[in-house]
Amino acid sequence: MSGVVQHIVVMGVSGCGKSTTGEALAAHLGWPFVEGDSFHPEANVAKMRAGIPLDDDDRAPWLRALAAEIGRNEALGQSSVIGCSSLKRAYRDILREGAPRVRFLHVHGSRALLESRLSHREGHFFPAKLLDSQLATLEPLAADEDGVVVDMALSVEDQVRQALRQMGLEG
């Protein structure tokens, strides 16, 4: 698509569809998809399973590991798509340390749709009761951040199409 190596972080609160949209975007672009949740230390997973929200100290090693993975792909000359909540600008700043061109795709939607998705999700360590903590933590992309927003109510195909158009990656 684009000759410039870049990394797109698909961000948003739990249940918005980061993995589904990220995998579809990566497949369309022919880039690898990195599932950010797989980089959580076991202590983080245990804490979330217990219904305890993560704090900045919990998230720091996870975000540094993801930035290192972005850097690894960058060193290989390989663009990538990463699924990572990236709820605060400070978290996104850490991820941006991994490579010169880290962009964000915020999958955003209504609380009602998020709650519905979380209540029907099986086999994931994130309990629906932690949604409030994520919504309280979420800092939307600022005007000076390289990123776009898509509506999670759209079909995955439409989310990908819209993201590609907004990011100038069509064609």
Short mmCIF file of C-alpha atoms in Angstrom, two decimals:
data_model
loop_
_atom_site.label_atom_id
_atom_site.label_comp_id
_atom_site.label_asym_id
_atom_site.label_seq_id
_atom_site.Cartn_x
_atom_site.Cartn_y
_atom_site.Cartn_z
CA MET A 1 0.00 0.00 0.00
CA SER A 2 2.42 2.64 1.18
CA GLY A 3 6.17 2.31 0.69
CA VAL A 4 6.86 3.97 4.04
CA VAL A 5 7.25 1.63 7.01
CA GLN A 6 4.57 2.50 9.52
CA HIS A 7 2.75 0.95 12.42
CA ILE A 8 -0.96 1.32 13.06
CA VAL A 9 -2.14 0.83 16.62
CA VAL A 10 -5.82 -0.09 16.73
CA MET A 11 -6.97 1.44 20.01
CA GLY A 12 -10.04 1.72 22.18
CA VAL A 13 -11.67 0.30 25.28
CA SER A 14 -12.26 -3.39 25.77
CA GLY A 15 -15.06 -4.73 23.61
CA CYS A 16 -14.76 -2.16 20.81
CA GLY A 17 -13.36 -4.72 18.38
CA LYS A 18 -9.65 -3.85 18.30
CA SER A 19 -8.59 -7.40 17.48
CA THR A 20 -11.27 -8.03 14.87
CA THR A 21 -10.76 -4.69 13.11
CA GLY A 22 -6.97 -4.90 13.49
CA GLU A 23 -6.79 -8.38 12.01
CA ALA A 24 -8.99 -7.34 9.07
CA LEU A 25 -6.90 -4.20 8.47
CA ALA A 26 -3.66 -6.17 8.66
CA ALA A 27 -4.99 -8.78 6.24
CA HIS A 28 -6.05 -6.07 3.79
CA LEU A 29 -2.65 -4.37 3.98
CA GLY A 30 -0.65 -7.62 3.98
CA TRP A 31 1.03 -6.62 7.25
CA PRO A 32 1.42 -8.76 10.38
CA PHE A 33 -1.08 -8.28 13.22
CA VAL A 34 0.29 -8.09 16.76
CA GLU A 35 -2.21 -8.90 19.53
CA GLY A 36 -1.28 -6.53 22.33
CA ASP A 37 -3.06 -8.55 25.01
CA SER A 38 -0.55 -11.38 24.51
CA PHE A 39 2.19 -9.03 25.81
CA HIS A 40 0.54 -8.50 29.22
CA PRO A 41 2.55 -9.91 32.11
CA GLU A 42 0.70 -12.71 33.92
CA ALA A 43 0.27 -10.42 36.95
CA ASN A 44 -1.76 -8.00 34.81
CA VAL A 45 -3.96 -10.78 33.47
CA ALA A 46 -4.57 -12.11 37.00
CA LYS A 47 -5.44 -8.63 38.24
CA MET A 48 -7.95 -8.06 35.42
CA ARG A 49 -9.48 -11.54 35.87
CA ALA A 50 -10.02 -10.59 39.52
CA GLY A 51 -11.88 -7.46 38.39
CA ILE A 52 -9.15 -5.06 39.50
CA PRO A 53 -8.38 -2.24 37.03
CA LEU A 54 -4.79 -1.82 35.92
CA ASP A 55 -2.97 1.35 36.91
CA ASP A 56 -0.17 3.19 35.13
CA ASP A 57 2.50 1.16 36.95
CA ASP A 58 0.86 -2.08 35.76
CA ARG A 59 0.62 -0.86 32.18
CA ALA A 60 4.17 0.54 31.86
CA PRO A 61 6.06 -2.76 31.28
CA TRP A 62 3.33 -3.93 28.88
CA LEU A 63 3.52 -0.72 26.85
CA ARG A 64 7.33 -0.85 26.77
CA ALA A 65 7.15 -4.45 25.49
CA LEU A 66 4.77 -3.37 22.73
CA ALA A 67 7.00 -0.42 21.82
CA ALA A 68 9.90 -2.89 21.59
CA GLU A 69 7.81 -5.12 19.29
CA ILE A 70 7.04 -2.11 17.09
CA GLY A 71 10.78 -1.37 17.08
CA ARG A 72 11.57 -4.98 16.14
CA ASN A 73 9.23 -4.77 13.14
CA GLU A 74 10.69 -1.37 12.24
CA ALA A 75 14.23 -2.83 12.29
CA LEU A 76 13.04 -5.53 9.87
CA GLY A 77 11.62 -2.86 7.56
CA GLN A 78 8.16 -4.35 8.20
CA SER A 79 5.01 -2.28 8.74
CA SER A 80 2.60 -3.71 11.31
CA VAL A 81 -0.86 -3.43 12.87
CA ILE A 82 -1.05 -3.69 16.67
CA GLY A 83 -4.11 -4.10 18.86
CA CYS A 84 -3.62 -2.11 22.07
CA SER A 85 -6.09 -0.10 24.15
CA SER A 86 -3.75 2.94 24.23
CA LEU A 87 -6.24 4.73 26.47
CA LYS A 88 -4.08 7.72 27.46
CA ARG A 89 -1.88 9.99 25.43
CA ALA A 90 1.01 9.10 27.75
CA TYR A 91 0.55 5.45 26.77
CA ARG A 92 0.49 6.36 23.10
CA ASP A 93 3.68 8.40 23.63
CA ILE A 94 5.41 5.24 24.90
CA LEU A 95 4.27 3.30 21.84
CA ARG A 96 5.50 6.10 19.55
CA GLU A 97 9.00 5.55 20.96
CA GLY A 98 9.11 2.25 19.04
CA ALA A 99 9.38 3.75 15.55
CA PRO A 100 9.30 7.04 13.63
CA ARG A 101 5.78 6.48 12.20
CA VAL A 102 3.26 5.12 14.69
CA ARG A 103 -0.35 5.94 13.84
CA PHE A 104 -3.58 5.27 15.71
CA LEU A 105 -6.97 3.96 14.66
CA HIS A 106 -9.47 4.57 17.47
CA VAL A 107 -12.42 2.19 17.27
CA HIS A 108 -15.08 4.09 19.18
CA GLY A 109 -18.72 3.48 20.01
CA SER A 110 -21.60 3.82 22.39
CA ARG A 111 -21.53 2.55 25.94
CA ALA A 112 -24.64 0.43 25.23
CA LEU A 113 -22.94 -1.38 22.34
CA LEU A 114 -19.76 -1.87 24.38
CA GLU A 115 -21.73 -3.34 27.28
CA SER A 116 -23.62 -5.64 24.93
CA ARG A 117 -20.44 -6.93 23.32
CA LEU A 118 -18.68 -7.46 26.64
CA SER A 119 -21.63 -9.33 28.14
CA HIS A 120 -21.65 -11.77 25.20
CA ARG A 121 -17.89 -12.27 24.93
CA GLU A 122 -16.56 -15.65 25.99
CA GLY A 123 -13.06 -16.80 26.82
CA HIS A 124 -11.53 -13.39 27.50
CA PHE A 125 -9.89 -12.38 30.77
CA PHE A 126 -11.41 -8.88 30.80
CA PRO A 127 -14.64 -8.73 32.83
CA ALA A 128 -17.41 -6.34 31.74
CA LYS A 129 -17.38 -4.64 35.15
CA LEU A 130 -14.04 -3.00 34.28
CA LEU A 131 -15.58 -1.02 31.40
CA ASP A 132 -16.23 2.00 33.65
CA SER A 133 -12.55 2.23 34.59
CA GLN A 134 -11.51 2.12 30.94
CA LEU A 135 -14.04 4.75 29.88
CA ALA A 136 -12.85 6.99 32.74
CA THR A 137 -9.22 6.53 31.65
CA LEU A 138 -9.79 7.04 27.90
CA GLU A 139 -8.27 10.21 26.46
CA PRO A 140 -9.42 10.66 22.84
CA LEU A 141 -6.82 11.35 20.19
CA ALA A 142 -5.66 14.96 20.21
CA ALA A 143 -5.57 17.05 17.03
CA ASP A 144 -1.75 16.79 16.90
CA GLU A 145 -1.73 12.97 17.08
CA ASP A 146 -1.45 10.94 13.88
CA GLY A 147 -4.69 9.02 14.00
CA VAL A 148 -8.30 8.62 12.95
CA VAL A 149 -11.55 7.45 14.54
CA VAL A 150 -14.01 4.89 13.16
CA ASP A 151 -17.41 3.91 14.54
CA MET A 152 -17.53 0.40 15.97
CA ALA A 153 -21.21 0.15 14.91
CA LEU A 154 -20.07 -0.05 11.28
CA SER A 155 -19.32 -3.46 9.78
CA VAL A 156 -15.69 -4.49 10.08
CA GLU A 157 -15.33 -4.10 6.30
CA ASP A 158 -16.66 -0.54 6.48
CA GLN A 159 -14.39 0.27 9.42
CA VAL A 160 -11.38 -0.92 7.41
CA ARG A 161 -12.51 0.94 4.29
CA GLN A 162 -13.03 4.15 6.28
CA ALA A 163 -9.69 3.80 8.08
CA LEU A 164 -7.81 3.21 4.82
CA ARG A 165 -9.45 6.28 3.26
CA GLN A 166 -8.82 8.53 6.26
CA MET A 167 -5.19 7.36 6.58
CA GLY A 168 -4.45 7.75 2.88
CA LEU A 169 -3.78 4.02 2.43
CA GLU A 170 -6.35 3.25 -0.27
CA GLY A 171 -5.26 1.75 -3.53
#
